[in-house]
Coordinates of C-alpha atoms in Angstrom, one line a residue:
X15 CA -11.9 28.0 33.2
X16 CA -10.9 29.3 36.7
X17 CA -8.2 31.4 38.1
X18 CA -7.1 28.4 40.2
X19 CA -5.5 27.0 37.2
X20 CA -3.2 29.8 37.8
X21 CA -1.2 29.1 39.9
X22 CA 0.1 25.7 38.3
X23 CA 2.8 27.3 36.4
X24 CA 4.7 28.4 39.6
X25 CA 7.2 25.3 39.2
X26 CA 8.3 26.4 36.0
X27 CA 10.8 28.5 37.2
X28 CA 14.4 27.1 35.7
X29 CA 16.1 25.1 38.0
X30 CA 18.7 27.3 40.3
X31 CA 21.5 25.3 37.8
X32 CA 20.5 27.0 35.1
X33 CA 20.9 30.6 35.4
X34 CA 18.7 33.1 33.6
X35 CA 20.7 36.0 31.8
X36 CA 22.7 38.9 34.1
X37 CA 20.3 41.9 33.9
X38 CA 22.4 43.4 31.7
X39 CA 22.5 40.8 29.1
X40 CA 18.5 41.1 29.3
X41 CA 18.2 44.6 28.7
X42 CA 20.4 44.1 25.7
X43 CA 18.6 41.0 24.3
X44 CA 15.2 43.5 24.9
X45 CA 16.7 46.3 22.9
X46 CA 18.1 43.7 20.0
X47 CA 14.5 41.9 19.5
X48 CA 13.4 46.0 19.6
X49 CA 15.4 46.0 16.3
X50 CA 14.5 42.8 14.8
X51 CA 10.8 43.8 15.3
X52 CA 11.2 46.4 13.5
X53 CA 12.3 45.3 10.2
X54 CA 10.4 44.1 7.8
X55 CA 11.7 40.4 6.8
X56 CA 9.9 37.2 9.4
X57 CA 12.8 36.0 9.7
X58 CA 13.9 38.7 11.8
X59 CA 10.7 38.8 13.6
X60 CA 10.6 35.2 14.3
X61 CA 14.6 35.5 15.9
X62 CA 13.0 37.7 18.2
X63 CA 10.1 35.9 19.2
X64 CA 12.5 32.9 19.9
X65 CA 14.6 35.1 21.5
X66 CA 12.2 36.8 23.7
X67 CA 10.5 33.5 24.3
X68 CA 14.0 32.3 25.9
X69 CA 14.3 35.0 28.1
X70 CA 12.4 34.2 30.7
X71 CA 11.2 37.6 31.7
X72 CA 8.5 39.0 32.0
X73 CA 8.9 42.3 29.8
X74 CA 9.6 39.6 27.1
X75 CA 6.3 37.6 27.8
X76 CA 4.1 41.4 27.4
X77 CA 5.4 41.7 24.3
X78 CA 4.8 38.5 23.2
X79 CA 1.3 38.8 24.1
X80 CA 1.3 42.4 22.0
X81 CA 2.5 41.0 18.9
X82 CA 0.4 37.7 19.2
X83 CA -2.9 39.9 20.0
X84 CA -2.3 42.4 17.2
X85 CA -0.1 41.0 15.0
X86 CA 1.9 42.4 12.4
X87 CA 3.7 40.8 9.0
X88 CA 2.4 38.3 8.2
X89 CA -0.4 38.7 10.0
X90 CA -2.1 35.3 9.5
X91 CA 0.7 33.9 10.3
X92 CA 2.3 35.7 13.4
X93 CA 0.2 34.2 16.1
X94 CA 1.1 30.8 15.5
X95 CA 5.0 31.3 15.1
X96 CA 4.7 33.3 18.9
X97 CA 2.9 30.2 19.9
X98 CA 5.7 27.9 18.7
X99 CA 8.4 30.1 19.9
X100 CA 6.8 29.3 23.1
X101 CA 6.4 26.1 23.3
X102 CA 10.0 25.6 21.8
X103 CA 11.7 28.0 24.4
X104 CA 9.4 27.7 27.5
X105 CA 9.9 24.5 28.1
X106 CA 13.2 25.4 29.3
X107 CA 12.7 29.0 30.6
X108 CA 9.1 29.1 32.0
X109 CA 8.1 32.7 33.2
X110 CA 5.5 31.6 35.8
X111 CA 1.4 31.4 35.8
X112 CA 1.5 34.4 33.7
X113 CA 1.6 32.4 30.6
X114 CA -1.0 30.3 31.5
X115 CA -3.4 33.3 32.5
X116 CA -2.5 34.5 28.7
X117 CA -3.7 31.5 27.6
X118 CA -6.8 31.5 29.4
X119 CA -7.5 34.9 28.2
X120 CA -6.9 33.9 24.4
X121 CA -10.1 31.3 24.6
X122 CA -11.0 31.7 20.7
X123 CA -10.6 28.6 18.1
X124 CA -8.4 30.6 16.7
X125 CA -5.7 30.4 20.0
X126 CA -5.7 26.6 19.7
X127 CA -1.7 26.4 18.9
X128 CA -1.0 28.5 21.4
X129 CA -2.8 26.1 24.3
X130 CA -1.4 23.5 23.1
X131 CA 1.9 24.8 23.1
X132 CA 1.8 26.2 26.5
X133 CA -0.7 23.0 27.8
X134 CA 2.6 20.9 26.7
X135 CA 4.9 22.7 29.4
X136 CA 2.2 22.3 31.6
X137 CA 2.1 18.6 31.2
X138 CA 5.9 18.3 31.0
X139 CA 5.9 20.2 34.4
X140 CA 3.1 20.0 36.3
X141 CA 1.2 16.5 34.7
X142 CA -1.9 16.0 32.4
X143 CA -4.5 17.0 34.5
X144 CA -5.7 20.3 33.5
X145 CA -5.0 19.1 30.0
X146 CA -7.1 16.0 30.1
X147 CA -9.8 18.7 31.8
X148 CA -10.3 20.4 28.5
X149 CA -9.7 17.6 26.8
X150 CA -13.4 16.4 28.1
X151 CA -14.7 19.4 28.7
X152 CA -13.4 22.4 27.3
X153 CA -16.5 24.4 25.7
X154 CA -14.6 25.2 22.6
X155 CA -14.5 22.0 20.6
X156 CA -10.7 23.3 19.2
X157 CA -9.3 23.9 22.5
X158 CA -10.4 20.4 23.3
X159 CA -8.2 19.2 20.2
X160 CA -5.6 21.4 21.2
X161 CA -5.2 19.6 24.7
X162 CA -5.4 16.4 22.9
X163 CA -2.4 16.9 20.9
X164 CA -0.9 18.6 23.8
X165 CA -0.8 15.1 25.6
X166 CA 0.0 13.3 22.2
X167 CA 3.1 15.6 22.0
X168 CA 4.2 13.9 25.5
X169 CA 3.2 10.7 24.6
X170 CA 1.3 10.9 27.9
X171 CA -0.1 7.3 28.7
X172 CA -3.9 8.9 29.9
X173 CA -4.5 8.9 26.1
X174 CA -4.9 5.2 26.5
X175 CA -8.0 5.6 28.4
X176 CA -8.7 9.1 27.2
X177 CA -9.7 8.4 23.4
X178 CA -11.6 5.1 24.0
X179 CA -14.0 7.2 26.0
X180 CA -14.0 10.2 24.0
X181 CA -15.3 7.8 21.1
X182 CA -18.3 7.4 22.3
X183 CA -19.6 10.6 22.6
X184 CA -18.1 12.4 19.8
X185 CA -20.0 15.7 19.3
X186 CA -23.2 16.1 17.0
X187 CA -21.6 18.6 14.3
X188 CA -19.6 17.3 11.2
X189 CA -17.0 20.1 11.8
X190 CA -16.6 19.4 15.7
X191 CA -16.0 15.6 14.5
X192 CA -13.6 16.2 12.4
X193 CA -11.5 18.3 14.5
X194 CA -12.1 16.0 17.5
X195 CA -11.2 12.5 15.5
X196 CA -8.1 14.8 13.7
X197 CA -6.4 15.4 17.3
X198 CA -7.6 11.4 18.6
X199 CA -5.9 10.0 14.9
X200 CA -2.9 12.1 15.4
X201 CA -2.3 11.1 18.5
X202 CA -2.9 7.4 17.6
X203 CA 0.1 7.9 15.1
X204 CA 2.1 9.6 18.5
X205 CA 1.9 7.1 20.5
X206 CA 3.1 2.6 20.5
X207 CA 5.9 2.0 17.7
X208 CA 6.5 -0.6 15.2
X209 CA 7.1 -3.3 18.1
X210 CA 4.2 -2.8 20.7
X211 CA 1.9 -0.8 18.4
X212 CA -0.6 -3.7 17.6
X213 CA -1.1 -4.8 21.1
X214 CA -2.3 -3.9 24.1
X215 CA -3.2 -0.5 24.8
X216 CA -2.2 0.9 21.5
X217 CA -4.8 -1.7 19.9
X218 CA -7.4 -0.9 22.3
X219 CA -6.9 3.2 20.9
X220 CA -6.8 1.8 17.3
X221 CA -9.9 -0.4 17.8
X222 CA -11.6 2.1 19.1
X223 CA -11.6 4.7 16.3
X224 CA -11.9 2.2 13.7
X225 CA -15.7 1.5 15.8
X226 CA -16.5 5.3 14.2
X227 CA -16.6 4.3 10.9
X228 CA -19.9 1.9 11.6
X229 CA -21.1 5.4 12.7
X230 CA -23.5 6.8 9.8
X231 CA -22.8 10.1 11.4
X232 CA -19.5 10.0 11.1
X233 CA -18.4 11.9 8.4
X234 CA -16.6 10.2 5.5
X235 CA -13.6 12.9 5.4
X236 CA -12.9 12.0 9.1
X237 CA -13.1 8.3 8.0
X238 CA -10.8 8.4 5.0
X239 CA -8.3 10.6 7.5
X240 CA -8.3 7.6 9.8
X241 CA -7.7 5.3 7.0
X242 CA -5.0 6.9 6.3
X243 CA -2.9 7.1 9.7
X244 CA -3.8 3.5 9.8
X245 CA -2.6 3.0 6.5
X246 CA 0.9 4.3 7.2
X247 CA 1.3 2.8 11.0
X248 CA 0.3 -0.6 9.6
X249 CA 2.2 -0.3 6.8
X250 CA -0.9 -1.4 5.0
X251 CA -0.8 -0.8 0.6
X252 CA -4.4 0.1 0.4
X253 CA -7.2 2.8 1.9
X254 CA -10.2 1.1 2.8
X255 CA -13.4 2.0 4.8
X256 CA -14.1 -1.3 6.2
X257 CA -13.8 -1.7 9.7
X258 CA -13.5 -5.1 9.5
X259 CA -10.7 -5.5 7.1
X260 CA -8.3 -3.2 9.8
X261 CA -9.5 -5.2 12.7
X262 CA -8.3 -8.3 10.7
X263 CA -5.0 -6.1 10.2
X264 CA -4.3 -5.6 13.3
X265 CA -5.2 -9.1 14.3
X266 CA -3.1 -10.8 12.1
X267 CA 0.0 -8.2 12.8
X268 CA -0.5 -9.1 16.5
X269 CA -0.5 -12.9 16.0
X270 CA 2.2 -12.4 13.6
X271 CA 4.5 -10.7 15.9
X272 CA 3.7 -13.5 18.6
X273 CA 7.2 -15.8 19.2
X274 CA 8.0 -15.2 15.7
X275 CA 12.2 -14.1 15.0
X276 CA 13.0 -11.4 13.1
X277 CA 13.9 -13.5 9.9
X278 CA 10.7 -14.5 9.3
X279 CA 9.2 -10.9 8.6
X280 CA 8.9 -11.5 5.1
X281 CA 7.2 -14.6 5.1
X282 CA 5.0 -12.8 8.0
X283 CA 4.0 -10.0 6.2
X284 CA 2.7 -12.6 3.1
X285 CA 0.7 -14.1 5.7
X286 CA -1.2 -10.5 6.8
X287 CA -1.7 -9.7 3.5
X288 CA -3.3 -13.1 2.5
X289 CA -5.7 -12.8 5.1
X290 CA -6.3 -9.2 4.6
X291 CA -6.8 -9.7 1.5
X292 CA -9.9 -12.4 2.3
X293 CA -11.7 -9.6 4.2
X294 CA -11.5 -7.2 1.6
X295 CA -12.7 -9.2 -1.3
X296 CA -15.8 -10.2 0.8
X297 CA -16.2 -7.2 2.4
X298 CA -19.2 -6.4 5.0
X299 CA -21.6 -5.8 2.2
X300 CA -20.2 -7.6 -0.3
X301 CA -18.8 -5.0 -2.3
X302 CA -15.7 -3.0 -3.0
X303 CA -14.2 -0.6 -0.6
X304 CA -10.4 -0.2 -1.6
X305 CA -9.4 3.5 -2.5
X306 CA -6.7 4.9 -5.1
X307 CA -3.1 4.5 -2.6
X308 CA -2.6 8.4 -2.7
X309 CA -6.1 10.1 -2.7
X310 CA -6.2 13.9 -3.2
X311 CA -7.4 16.7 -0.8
X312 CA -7.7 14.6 2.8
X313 CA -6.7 15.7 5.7
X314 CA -2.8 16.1 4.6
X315 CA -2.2 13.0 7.1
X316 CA 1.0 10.5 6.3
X317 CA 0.6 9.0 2.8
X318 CA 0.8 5.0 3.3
X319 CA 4.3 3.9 3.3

């Protein structure tokens, strides 16, 4: 990525209606999270991060990045409750295109909450262009999720177009496709609600993953974790890997949902699973594909409602 990106964090600054802390009141909060970083419980060391994360100072930010490049206990952990901290607090503070050069330099897989924290203040602030950058064409496949689920966290209406495209060229490696299709599924669930979610654009996103499955490369974990994010959006009983049969869900919802009032739900819901029901028992090849209603060891998506 280049240093031009930079400079895109400059409008972060809070707002001259909210006022930072008196200089005083920073130095103290500085020598408190001092303390608190100190001590051995996380819960102390995760007040600090918050509270250095809120600051919106730059001596906070440096020892942010410290503790998030060499963490201490718990060490697996630490970098990932820094990043939150951030994306919790920075939203309102902002400290400038400093944070965005830390992500930059923090490129690994490892560093993907912490762009996709910082990529959502971005977005919030500046728009989703640099994220939907990386989302294409990042050269680290989990940065490229990471912006994904930056946008999904904003509900940003690019994704509409976004994932559709980004179906059909998913990467060649089963471990790239399962991260990629994890951060396009999640944001499926993100975006549309109960009222809108089977038409239009939503449907358009929906239709488009459920194409993967007639991909024999795509692996079956990635397929089972779509399943199951369609499962609990559509409210469906069952887990299956038929295309069709979700395509006829999401048909029939749409129809269902057309001019009807809101005392015939029951009687509409009868009707979806009728038909549903017809696509399943034929299936595509003429054989089974339901799933046990709470498989073990997925993806730790929603379990169907």
């Amino acid at each position: 990525m280049s240093g031009a990106a930079l400079p895109l964090f400059g409008s972060l600054l809070l707002p001259a209606a909210t006022a930072l802390p008196a200089q005083d009141s920073r130095e103290e909060v500085l020598e408190e999270c001092d303390e608190w970083l100190k001590r051995n419980p996380p819960r102390y060391h995760i007040r600090a991060y918050e509270a250095l994360a809120a600051l919106g100072d730059l001596r906070a930010l440096e020892i942010l990045k410290k503790h998030y490049a060499k963490p201490g206990f718990p060490r697996g952990q630490t970098p990932f409750l820094i990043a939150s901290a951030v994306g919790e607090k920075g939203v309102v503070t902002g400290i400038g295109p400093e944070m965005l050069e830390w992500m930059e330099d923090s490129d690994e897989a490892n560093d993907a909450w912490l762009w996709k924290n910082i990529l959502a203040i971005q977005i919030k602030a500046e728009g989703p262009e640099r994220a939907l950058e990386i989302a294409r064409n990042g050269k680290e496949i989990a940065l490229r999720g990471a912006a994904i689920e930056a946008l999904a966290e904003r509900k940003d209406e690019s994704l509409y177009e976004l994932i559709p495209e980004l179906c059909k060229a998913l990467p060649k490696k089963d471990a790239e496709k399962m991260i990629l299709m994890g951060a396009m599924v999640s944001a499926m669930s993100e975006l549309g609600n109960k009222k809108t979610q089977v038409k239009g654009e939503w449907q358009q996103v929906a239709l488009s993953l459920i194409a993967t499955m007639e991909n024999e490369q795509t692996p079956r974990a990635a397929q089972l974790m779509l399943a199951r994010h369609l499962a609990s959006e559509l409210e469906a009983d069952r887990l299956v890997l038929e295309p069709d049969a979700w395509r006829a869900l999401i048909a029939a919802k749409s129809r269902a949902g057309e001019g009807q009032e809101e005392k015939e739900e029951g009687r509409r819901r009868r009707g979806v699973g009728i038909r549903v029901a017809e696509v399943l028992r034929r299936g595509r090849h003429g054989r089974s594909c339901l799933l046990p209603h709470r498989p073990v060891g997925l993806d730790g998506g929603p379990h169907p409602r």
